[in-house]
mmCIF file of N, CA and C in Angstrom:
data_model
loop_
_atom_site.group_PDB
_atom_site.id
_atom_site.type_symbol
_atom_site.label_atom_id
_atom_site.label_comp_id
_atom_site.label_asym_id
_atom_site.label_seq_id
_atom_site.Cartn_x
_atom_site.Cartn_y
_atom_site.Cartn_z
ATOM 1 N N MET U 261 38.275 36.327 85.391
ATOM 2 C CA MET U 261 36.846 36.251 84.814
ATOM 3 C C MET U 261 36.037 35.016 85.422
ATOM 4 N N SER U 262 34.979 35.232 85.737
ATOM 5 C CA SER U 262 34.160 34.060 86.254
ATOM 6 C C SER U 262 33.702 33.131 85.272
ATOM 7 N N SER U 263 33.529 31.920 85.509
ATOM 8 C CA SER U 263 33.009 30.774 84.622
ATOM 9 C C SER U 263 31.750 31.371 83.955
ATOM 10 N N LYS U 264 30.775 31.940 84.772
ATOM 11 C CA LYS U 264 29.526 32.369 84.386
ATOM 12 C C LYS U 264 29.636 33.582 83.198
ATOM 13 N N ASN U 265 30.676 34.411 83.576
ATOM 14 C CA ASN U 265 30.893 35.563 82.542
ATOM 15 C C ASN U 265 31.385 34.990 81.386
ATOM 16 N N PHE U 266 32.302 33.919 81.384
ATOM 17 C CA PHE U 266 32.828 33.264 80.181
ATOM 18 C C PHE U 266 31.765 32.718 79.469
ATOM 19 N N ASP U 267 30.861 31.869 80.137
ATOM 20 C CA ASP U 267 29.805 31.100 79.443
ATOM 21 C C ASP U 267 28.817 32.154 78.749
ATOM 22 N N TYR U 268 28.686 33.343 79.369
ATOM 23 C CA TYR U 268 27.828 34.280 78.589
ATOM 24 C C TYR U 268 28.371 34.839 77.347
ATOM 25 N N ILE U 269 29.621 35.191 77.401
ATOM 26 C CA ILE U 269 30.516 35.655 76.352
ATOM 27 C C ILE U 269 30.499 34.696 75.253
ATOM 28 N N PHE U 270 30.804 33.484 75.557
ATOM 29 C CA PHE U 270 30.847 32.287 74.478
ATOM 30 C C PHE U 270 29.533 32.275 73.845
ATOM 31 N N VAL U 271 28.298 32.192 74.621
ATOM 32 C CA VAL U 271 27.085 31.949 74.127
ATOM 33 C C VAL U 271 26.743 33.090 73.158
ATOM 34 N N ARG U 272 27.088 34.420 73.748
ATOM 35 C CA ARG U 272 26.828 35.583 72.813
ATOM 36 C C ARG U 272 27.626 35.519 71.501
ATOM 37 N N GLN U 273 28.922 35.314 71.608
ATOM 38 C CA GLN U 273 29.655 35.072 70.392
ATOM 39 C C GLN U 273 29.102 34.121 69.416
ATOM 40 N N THR U 274 28.766 32.828 69.911
ATOM 41 C CA THR U 274 28.214 31.771 69.185
ATOM 42 C C THR U 274 26.974 32.252 68.454
ATOM 43 N N LEU U 275 25.998 32.705 69.254
ATOM 44 C CA LEU U 275 24.716 33.243 68.634
ATOM 45 C C LEU U 275 24.835 34.303 67.605
ATOM 46 N N TRP U 276 25.814 35.186 67.830
ATOM 47 C CA TRP U 276 26.176 36.258 66.980
ATOM 48 C C TRP U 276 26.707 35.698 65.659
ATOM 49 N N SER U 277 27.464 34.637 65.746
ATOM 50 C CA SER U 277 28.053 33.972 64.615
ATOM 51 C C SER U 277 27.067 33.388 63.657
ATOM 52 N N PHE U 278 25.973 32.624 64.457
ATOM 53 C CA PHE U 278 24.810 32.242 63.743
ATOM 54 C C PHE U 278 24.021 33.206 63.172
ATOM 55 N N VAL U 279 23.789 34.196 63.857
ATOM 56 C CA VAL U 279 22.907 35.182 63.163
ATOM 57 C C VAL U 279 23.742 35.857 62.054
ATOM 58 N N PHE U 280 24.889 36.255 62.114
ATOM 59 C CA PHE U 280 25.776 36.599 60.972
ATOM 60 C C PHE U 280 25.566 35.645 59.826
ATOM 61 N N TYR U 281 25.746 34.432 60.122
ATOM 62 C CA TYR U 281 25.872 33.407 59.085
ATOM 63 C C TYR U 281 24.451 33.350 58.453
ATOM 64 N N LYS U 282 23.418 33.415 59.164
ATOM 65 C CA LYS U 282 22.051 33.269 58.589
ATOM 66 C C LYS U 282 21.861 34.614 57.675
ATOM 67 N N MET U 283 22.261 35.708 58.110
ATOM 68 C CA MET U 283 22.009 36.966 57.328
ATOM 69 C C MET U 283 22.901 36.935 56.195
ATOM 70 N N PHE U 284 24.025 36.362 56.291
ATOM 71 C CA PHE U 284 25.006 36.262 55.172
ATOM 72 C C PHE U 284 24.400 35.482 54.028
ATOM 73 N N LEU U 285 23.886 34.379 54.524
ATOM 74 C CA LEU U 285 23.430 33.393 53.563
ATOM 75 C C LEU U 285 22.000 33.976 52.902
ATOM 76 N N SER U 286 21.174 34.684 53.573
ATOM 77 C CA SER U 286 20.047 35.303 52.845
ATOM 78 C C SER U 286 20.528 36.367 51.960
ATOM 79 N N LEU U 287 21.489 37.128 52.356
ATOM 80 C CA LEU U 287 22.118 38.355 51.677
ATOM 81 C C LEU U 287 22.566 37.923 50.222
ATOM 82 N N ILE U 288 23.239 36.789 50.310
ATOM 83 C CA ILE U 288 23.895 36.207 48.933
ATOM 84 C C ILE U 288 23.018 35.148 48.348
ATOM 85 N N HIS U 289 22.021 34.810 48.809
ATOM 86 C CA HIS U 289 21.110 33.734 48.360
ATOM 87 C C HIS U 289 21.953 32.332 48.036
ATOM 88 N N PHE U 290 22.620 32.032 49.169
ATOM 89 C CA PHE U 290 23.325 30.685 49.130
ATOM 90 C C PHE U 290 24.482 30.680 48.031
ATOM 91 N N ASN U 291 24.790 31.807 47.524
ATOM 92 C CA ASN U 291 25.887 31.970 46.711
ATOM 93 C C ASN U 291 27.262 32.450 47.159
ATOM 94 N N PHE U 292 28.137 31.543 47.617
ATOM 95 C CA PHE U 292 29.360 31.778 48.199
ATOM 96 C C PHE U 292 30.287 32.280 47.248
ATOM 97 N N GLN U 293 29.884 32.529 45.941
ATOM 98 C CA GLN U 293 30.830 33.042 45.071
ATOM 99 C C GLN U 293 30.937 34.543 45.195
ATOM 100 N N HIS U 294 29.801 35.180 45.822
ATOM 101 C CA HIS U 294 29.758 36.491 46.050
ATOM 102 C C HIS U 294 31.029 37.110 46.713
ATOM 103 N N PRO U 295 31.526 38.285 46.143
ATOM 104 C CA PRO U 295 32.657 38.831 46.766
ATOM 105 C C PRO U 295 32.865 38.886 48.246
ATOM 106 N N TYR U 296 31.666 39.111 48.952
ATOM 107 C CA TYR U 296 31.686 39.329 50.228
ATOM 108 C C TYR U 296 31.857 37.990 51.085
ATOM 109 N N ALA U 297 31.839 36.737 50.344
ATOM 110 C CA ALA U 297 31.957 35.474 51.104
ATOM 111 C C ALA U 297 33.437 35.437 51.622
ATOM 112 N N PHE U 298 34.264 36.056 51.042
ATOM 113 C CA PHE U 298 35.675 36.140 51.586
ATOM 114 C C PHE U 298 35.726 36.748 53.006
ATOM 115 N N LEU U 299 35.005 37.620 53.386
ATOM 116 C CA LEU U 299 34.841 38.149 54.567
ATOM 117 C C LEU U 299 34.443 37.224 55.710
ATOM 118 N N PHE U 300 33.552 36.261 55.399
ATOM 119 C CA PHE U 300 33.241 35.361 56.291
ATOM 120 C C PHE U 300 34.050 34.280 56.370
ATOM 121 N N ARG U 301 34.752 33.782 55.356
ATOM 122 C CA ARG U 301 35.740 32.840 55.367
ATOM 123 C C ARG U 301 36.854 33.342 56.322
ATOM 124 N N LYS U 302 37.244 34.615 56.001
ATOM 125 C CA LYS U 302 38.388 35.424 56.917
ATOM 126 C C LYS U 302 38.023 35.175 58.349
ATOM 127 N N GLU U 303 36.735 35.448 58.608
ATOM 128 C CA GLU U 303 36.318 35.538 59.927
ATOM 129 C C GLU U 303 36.404 34.047 60.644
ATOM 130 N N ILE U 304 36.089 33.058 59.952
ATOM 131 C CA ILE U 304 36.157 31.788 60.478
ATOM 132 C C ILE U 304 37.621 31.260 60.567
ATOM 133 N N ASN U 305 38.609 31.709 59.582
ATOM 134 C CA ASN U 305 39.928 31.472 59.811
ATOM 135 C C ASN U 305 40.432 31.763 61.204
ATOM 136 N N GLY U 306 39.936 32.695 61.876
ATOM 137 C CA GLY U 306 40.383 33.145 63.098
ATOM 138 C C GLY U 306 39.657 32.497 64.396
ATOM 139 N N TRP U 307 38.818 31.552 64.044
ATOM 140 C CA TRP U 307 37.908 30.871 65.192
ATOM 141 C C TRP U 307 38.862 29.905 65.826
ATOM 142 N N ASP U 308 38.597 29.755 67.218
ATOM 143 C CA ASP U 308 39.187 28.611 67.960
ATOM 144 C C ASP U 308 38.297 27.469 67.875
ATOM 145 N N ARG U 309 38.734 26.474 68.602
ATOM 146 C CA ARG U 309 37.908 25.177 68.446
ATOM 147 C C ARG U 309 36.578 25.272 69.200
ATOM 148 N N ASP U 310 36.600 26.183 70.161
ATOM 149 C CA ASP U 310 35.206 26.500 70.841
ATOM 150 C C ASP U 310 34.108 27.094 69.890
ATOM 151 N N ARG U 311 34.554 28.222 69.106
ATOM 152 C CA ARG U 311 33.673 28.853 68.094
ATOM 153 C C ARG U 311 33.252 27.815 67.055
ATOM 154 N N VAL U 312 34.297 26.784 66.536
ATOM 155 C CA VAL U 312 33.805 25.818 65.670
ATOM 156 C C VAL U 312 32.772 25.099 66.293
ATOM 157 N N LYS U 313 33.087 24.538 67.328
ATOM 158 C CA LYS U 313 32.044 23.573 68.095
ATOM 159 C C LYS U 313 30.690 24.244 68.167
ATOM 160 N N GLY U 314 30.526 25.429 68.560
ATOM 161 C CA GLY U 314 29.253 26.215 68.738
ATOM 162 C C GLY U 314 28.730 26.448 67.248
ATOM 163 N N PHE U 315 29.457 26.654 66.359
ATOM 164 C CA PHE U 315 28.904 26.916 65.070
ATOM 165 C C PHE U 315 28.270 25.621 64.568
ATOM 166 N N LEU U 316 29.005 24.542 64.680
ATOM 167 C CA LEU U 316 28.350 23.209 64.147
ATOM 168 C C LEU U 316 27.098 22.777 64.866
ATOM 169 N N GLN U 317 27.281 23.069 66.292
ATOM 170 C CA GLN U 317 25.963 22.777 67.008
ATOM 171 C C GLN U 317 24.752 23.692 66.640
ATOM 172 N N THR U 318 25.073 24.811 66.419
ATOM 173 C CA THR U 318 23.866 25.868 66.038
ATOM 174 C C THR U 318 23.465 25.606 64.682
ATOM 175 N N VAL U 319 24.398 25.555 63.715
ATOM 176 C CA VAL U 319 23.957 25.497 62.369
ATOM 177 C C VAL U 319 23.562 24.119 61.864
ATOM 178 N N LEU U 320 24.300 23.190 62.132
ATOM 179 C CA LEU U 320 23.867 21.774 61.812
ATOM 180 C C LEU U 320 23.174 20.941 62.798
ATOM 181 N N GLY U 321 23.029 21.391 64.039
ATOM 182 C CA GLY U 321 22.368 20.657 65.136
ATOM 183 C C GLY U 321 23.309 19.527 65.614
ATOM 184 N N LEU U 322 24.653 19.441 65.253
ATOM 185 C CA LEU U 322 25.313 18.411 65.546
ATOM 186 C C LEU U 322 25.536 18.202 67.147
ATOM 187 N N GLY U 323 25.648 17.202 67.599
ATOM 188 C CA GLY U 323 26.038 16.840 69.080
ATOM 189 C C GLY U 323 26.675 15.678 69.305
ATOM 190 N N GLY U 324 26.812 15.269 70.673
ATOM 191 C CA GLY U 324 27.343 14.021 70.946
ATOM 192 C C GLY U 324 28.655 13.760 70.468
ATOM 193 N N ASN U 325 28.743 12.429 69.995
ATOM 194 C CA ASN U 325 30.008 11.938 69.494
ATOM 195 C C ASN U 325 30.730 12.849 68.537
ATOM 196 N N VAL U 326 29.954 13.261 67.478
ATOM 197 C CA VAL U 326 30.451 14.026 66.482
ATOM 198 C C VAL U 326 31.287 15.323 66.801
ATOM 199 N N ILE U 327 30.482 15.985 67.694
ATOM 200 C CA ILE U 327 31.051 17.257 68.231
ATOM 201 C C ILE U 327 32.378 16.944 69.099
ATOM 202 N N ASP U 328 32.243 15.877 69.892
ATOM 203 C CA ASP U 328 33.352 15.643 70.703
ATOM 204 C C ASP U 328 34.602 15.163 69.906
ATOM 205 N N VAL U 329 34.347 14.546 68.845
ATOM 206 C CA VAL U 329 35.541 14.126 67.897
ATOM 207 C C VAL U 329 36.140 15.441 67.341
ATOM 208 N N ILE U 330 35.309 16.253 66.741
ATOM 209 C CA ILE U 330 35.867 17.429 66.181
ATOM 210 C C ILE U 330 36.624 18.370 67.146
ATOM 211 N N TYR U 331 35.956 18.363 68.373
ATOM 212 C CA TYR U 331 36.615 19.304 69.464
ATOM 213 C C TYR U 331 37.826 18.646 69.898
ATOM 214 N N ASP U 332 37.883 17.355 70.190
ATOM 215 C CA ASP U 332 39.170 16.632 70.681
ATOM 216 C C ASP U 332 40.339 16.691 69.700
ATOM 217 N N GLN U 333 39.934 16.785 68.405
ATOM 218 C CA GLN U 333 40.971 17.020 67.305
ATOM 219 C C GLN U 333 41.516 18.506 67.210
ATOM 220 N N GLU U 334 40.969 19.309 68.161
ATOM 221 C CA GLU U 334 41.432 20.641 68.129
ATOM 222 C C GLU U 334 41.274 21.332 66.790
ATOM 223 N N VAL U 335 40.087 21.104 66.120
ATOM 224 C CA VAL U 335 39.813 21.738 64.879
ATOM 225 C C VAL U 335 39.527 23.213 64.979
ATOM 226 N N SER U 336 40.329 24.001 64.696
ATOM 227 C CA SER U 336 40.293 25.566 64.703
ATOM 228 C C SER U 336 39.456 26.050 63.303
ATOM 229 N N GLY U 337 39.266 27.163 63.191
ATOM 230 C CA GLY U 337 38.478 27.675 61.941
ATOM 231 C C GLY U 337 39.192 27.418 60.794
ATOM 232 N N LYS U 338 40.473 27.653 60.862
ATOM 233 C CA LYS U 338 41.322 27.399 59.692
ATOM 234 C C LYS U 338 41.404 25.890 59.316
ATOM 235 N N ALA U 339 41.529 24.933 60.195
ATOM 236 C CA ALA U 339 41.269 23.499 59.949
ATOM 237 C C ALA U 339 40.100 23.210 59.512
ATOM 238 N N PHE U 340 38.729 23.686 60.122
ATOM 239 C CA PHE U 340 37.530 23.423 59.558
ATOM 240 C C PHE U 340 37.445 23.696 58.118
ATOM 241 N N LEU U 341 37.950 24.686 57.516
ATOM 242 C CA LEU U 341 37.806 25.081 56.118
ATOM 243 C C LEU U 341 38.515 24.087 55.328
ATOM 244 N N HIS U 342 39.295 23.321 55.806
ATOM 245 C CA HIS U 342 39.897 22.197 55.114
ATOM 246 C C HIS U 342 39.476 20.831 55.215
ATOM 247 N N LEU U 343 38.252 20.738 56.136
ATOM 248 C CA LEU U 343 37.746 19.427 56.237
ATOM 249 C C LEU U 343 36.983 19.048 54.962
ATOM 250 N N ASN U 344 36.919 17.765 54.557
ATOM 251 C CA ASN U 344 36.274 17.175 53.433
ATOM 252 C C ASN U 344 35.606 15.799 53.866
ATOM 253 N N GLU U 345 34.804 15.411 53.067
ATOM 254 C CA GLU U 345 33.947 14.192 53.403
ATOM 255 C C GLU U 345 34.821 12.832 53.680
ATOM 256 N N GLU U 346 35.862 12.678 52.552
ATOM 257 C CA GLU U 346 36.592 11.534 52.784
ATOM 258 C C GLU U 346 37.672 11.657 53.963
ATOM 259 N N GLN U 347 38.079 12.849 54.196
ATOM 260 C CA GLN U 347 38.776 12.889 55.472
ATOM 261 C C GLN U 347 38.112 12.567 56.736
ATOM 262 N N LEU U 348 36.848 13.112 56.809
ATOM 263 C CA LEU U 348 36.087 12.815 57.958
ATOM 264 C C LEU U 348 35.571 11.380 58.209
ATOM 265 N N THR U 349 35.450 10.592 56.960
ATOM 266 C CA THR U 349 34.802 9.224 57.142
ATOM 267 C C THR U 349 36.077 8.190 57.058
ATOM 268 N N ARG U 350 37.013 8.387 56.551
ATOM 269 C CA ARG U 350 38.210 7.497 56.391
ATOM 270 C C ARG U 350 38.599 6.794 57.562
ATOM 271 N N ASP U 351 38.940 5.387 57.429
ATOM 272 C CA ASP U 351 39.310 4.718 58.678
ATOM 273 C C ASP U 351 40.636 3.922 58.155
ATOM 274 N N PRO U 352 41.738 4.038 58.622
ATOM 275 C CA PRO U 352 42.083 4.972 59.940
ATOM 276 C C PRO U 352 42.028 6.369 59.608
ATOM 277 N N SER U 353 41.682 7.093 60.575
ATOM 278 C CA SER U 353 41.732 8.613 60.607
ATOM 279 C C SER U 353 41.384 9.037 61.980
ATOM 280 N N PRO U 354 41.832 10.314 62.407
ATOM 281 C CA PRO U 354 41.341 10.680 63.587
ATOM 282 C C PRO U 354 39.867 10.846 63.842
ATOM 283 N N TYR U 355 39.150 11.034 62.719
ATOM 284 C CA TYR U 355 37.664 11.431 62.833
ATOM 285 C C TYR U 355 36.846 10.208 62.732
ATOM 286 N N ARG U 356 36.744 9.501 61.723
ATOM 287 C CA ARG U 356 36.148 8.195 61.628
ATOM 288 C C ARG U 356 34.559 8.358 61.979
ATOM 289 N N LEU U 357 34.042 9.577 61.299
ATOM 290 C CA LEU U 357 32.658 9.873 61.457
ATOM 291 C C LEU U 357 31.716 8.995 60.597
ATOM 292 N N LYS U 358 30.438 8.889 60.936
ATOM 293 C CA LYS U 358 29.471 8.312 60.126
ATOM 294 C C LYS U 358 29.252 9.153 58.989
ATOM 295 N N TYR U 359 28.585 8.629 57.813
ATOM 296 C CA TYR U 359 28.520 9.429 56.426
ATOM 297 C C TYR U 359 27.603 10.545 56.774
ATOM 298 N N GLY U 360 26.497 10.463 57.372
ATOM 299 C CA GLY U 360 25.559 11.525 57.598
ATOM 300 C C GLY U 360 26.143 12.900 58.160
ATOM 301 N N PRO U 361 26.577 12.750 59.296
ATOM 302 C CA PRO U 361 27.290 14.089 59.938
ATOM 303 C C PRO U 361 28.505 14.528 59.084
ATOM 304 N N ALA U 362 29.245 13.667 58.542
ATOM 305 C CA ALA U 362 30.511 13.877 57.785
ATOM 306 C C ALA U 362 30.113 14.563 56.413
ATOM 307 N N SER U 363 28.910 14.096 55.809
ATOM 308 C CA SER U 363 28.427 14.866 54.732
ATOM 309 C C SER U 363 28.026 16.074 54.881
ATOM 310 N N ALA U 364 27.278 16.419 55.965
ATOM 311 C CA ALA U 364 26.605 17.707 56.247
ATOM 312 C C ALA U 364 27.944 18.673 56.586
ATOM 313 N N ILE U 365 28.816 18.108 57.263
ATOM 314 C CA ILE U 365 29.977 19.059 57.622
ATOM 315 C C ILE U 365 30.588 19.392 56.345
ATOM 316 N N ALA U 366 30.986 18.521 55.510
ATOM 317 C CA ALA U 366 31.756 18.855 54.222
ATOM 318 C C ALA U 366 30.973 19.636 53.297
ATOM 319 N N GLU U 367 29.613 19.384 53.262
ATOM 320 C CA GLU U 367 28.741 20.433 52.331
ATOM 321 C C GLU U 367 28.765 21.715 52.805
ATOM 322 N N LEU U 368 28.706 21.873 54.167
ATOM 323 C CA LEU U 368 28.666 23.371 54.895
ATOM 324 C C LEU U 368 30.094 23.928 54.384
ATOM 325 N N VAL U 369 31.123 23.211 54.587
ATOM 326 C CA VAL U 369 32.474 23.785 54.340
ATOM 327 C C VAL U 369 32.678 24.318 52.798
ATOM 328 N N GLU U 370 32.156 23.231 52.032
ATOM 329 C CA GLU U 370 32.211 23.596 50.542
ATOM 330 C C GLU U 370 31.288 24.850 50.157
ATOM 331 N N GLN U 371 30.164 24.921 50.758
ATOM 332 C CA GLN U 371 29.164 26.135 50.582
ATOM 333 C C GLN U 371 30.099 27.441 51.029
ATOM 334 N N ILE U 372 30.677 27.341 52.278
ATOM 335 C CA ILE U 372 31.492 28.592 52.683
ATOM 336 C C ILE U 372 32.724 28.850 51.821
ATOM 337 N N LYS U 373 33.395 27.614 51.379
ATOM 338 C CA LYS U 373 34.471 27.998 50.524
ATOM 339 C C LYS U 373 34.110 28.360 49.092
ATOM 340 N N GLY U 374 32.964 28.134 48.548
ATOM 341 C CA GLY U 374 32.465 28.588 47.366
ATOM 342 C C GLY U 374 32.898 27.554 46.337
#
């Protein structure tokens, strides 16, 4: 598989995840207690670190060091759903993120988990 083909597939999957996420949020009106929320959590559990990276870049607009730290720690979808603010900001920890991005990530995880 060529690099160009891989990039196209990755971008398509990331955009589809974002579209699905936005449609899902509007469908349940930001209420992740809805019974269908499990389906989205189940999908995220299967993500690799590339999908998590693309999701955070697309949904939260994160980039730079924050994305590099999450990616370098090999945060998969399952690990992503276990992240919390304390874990992301604690020093020492593998993350040591600033409060703003850590708070945004933790809030997103909590919304998804319900």
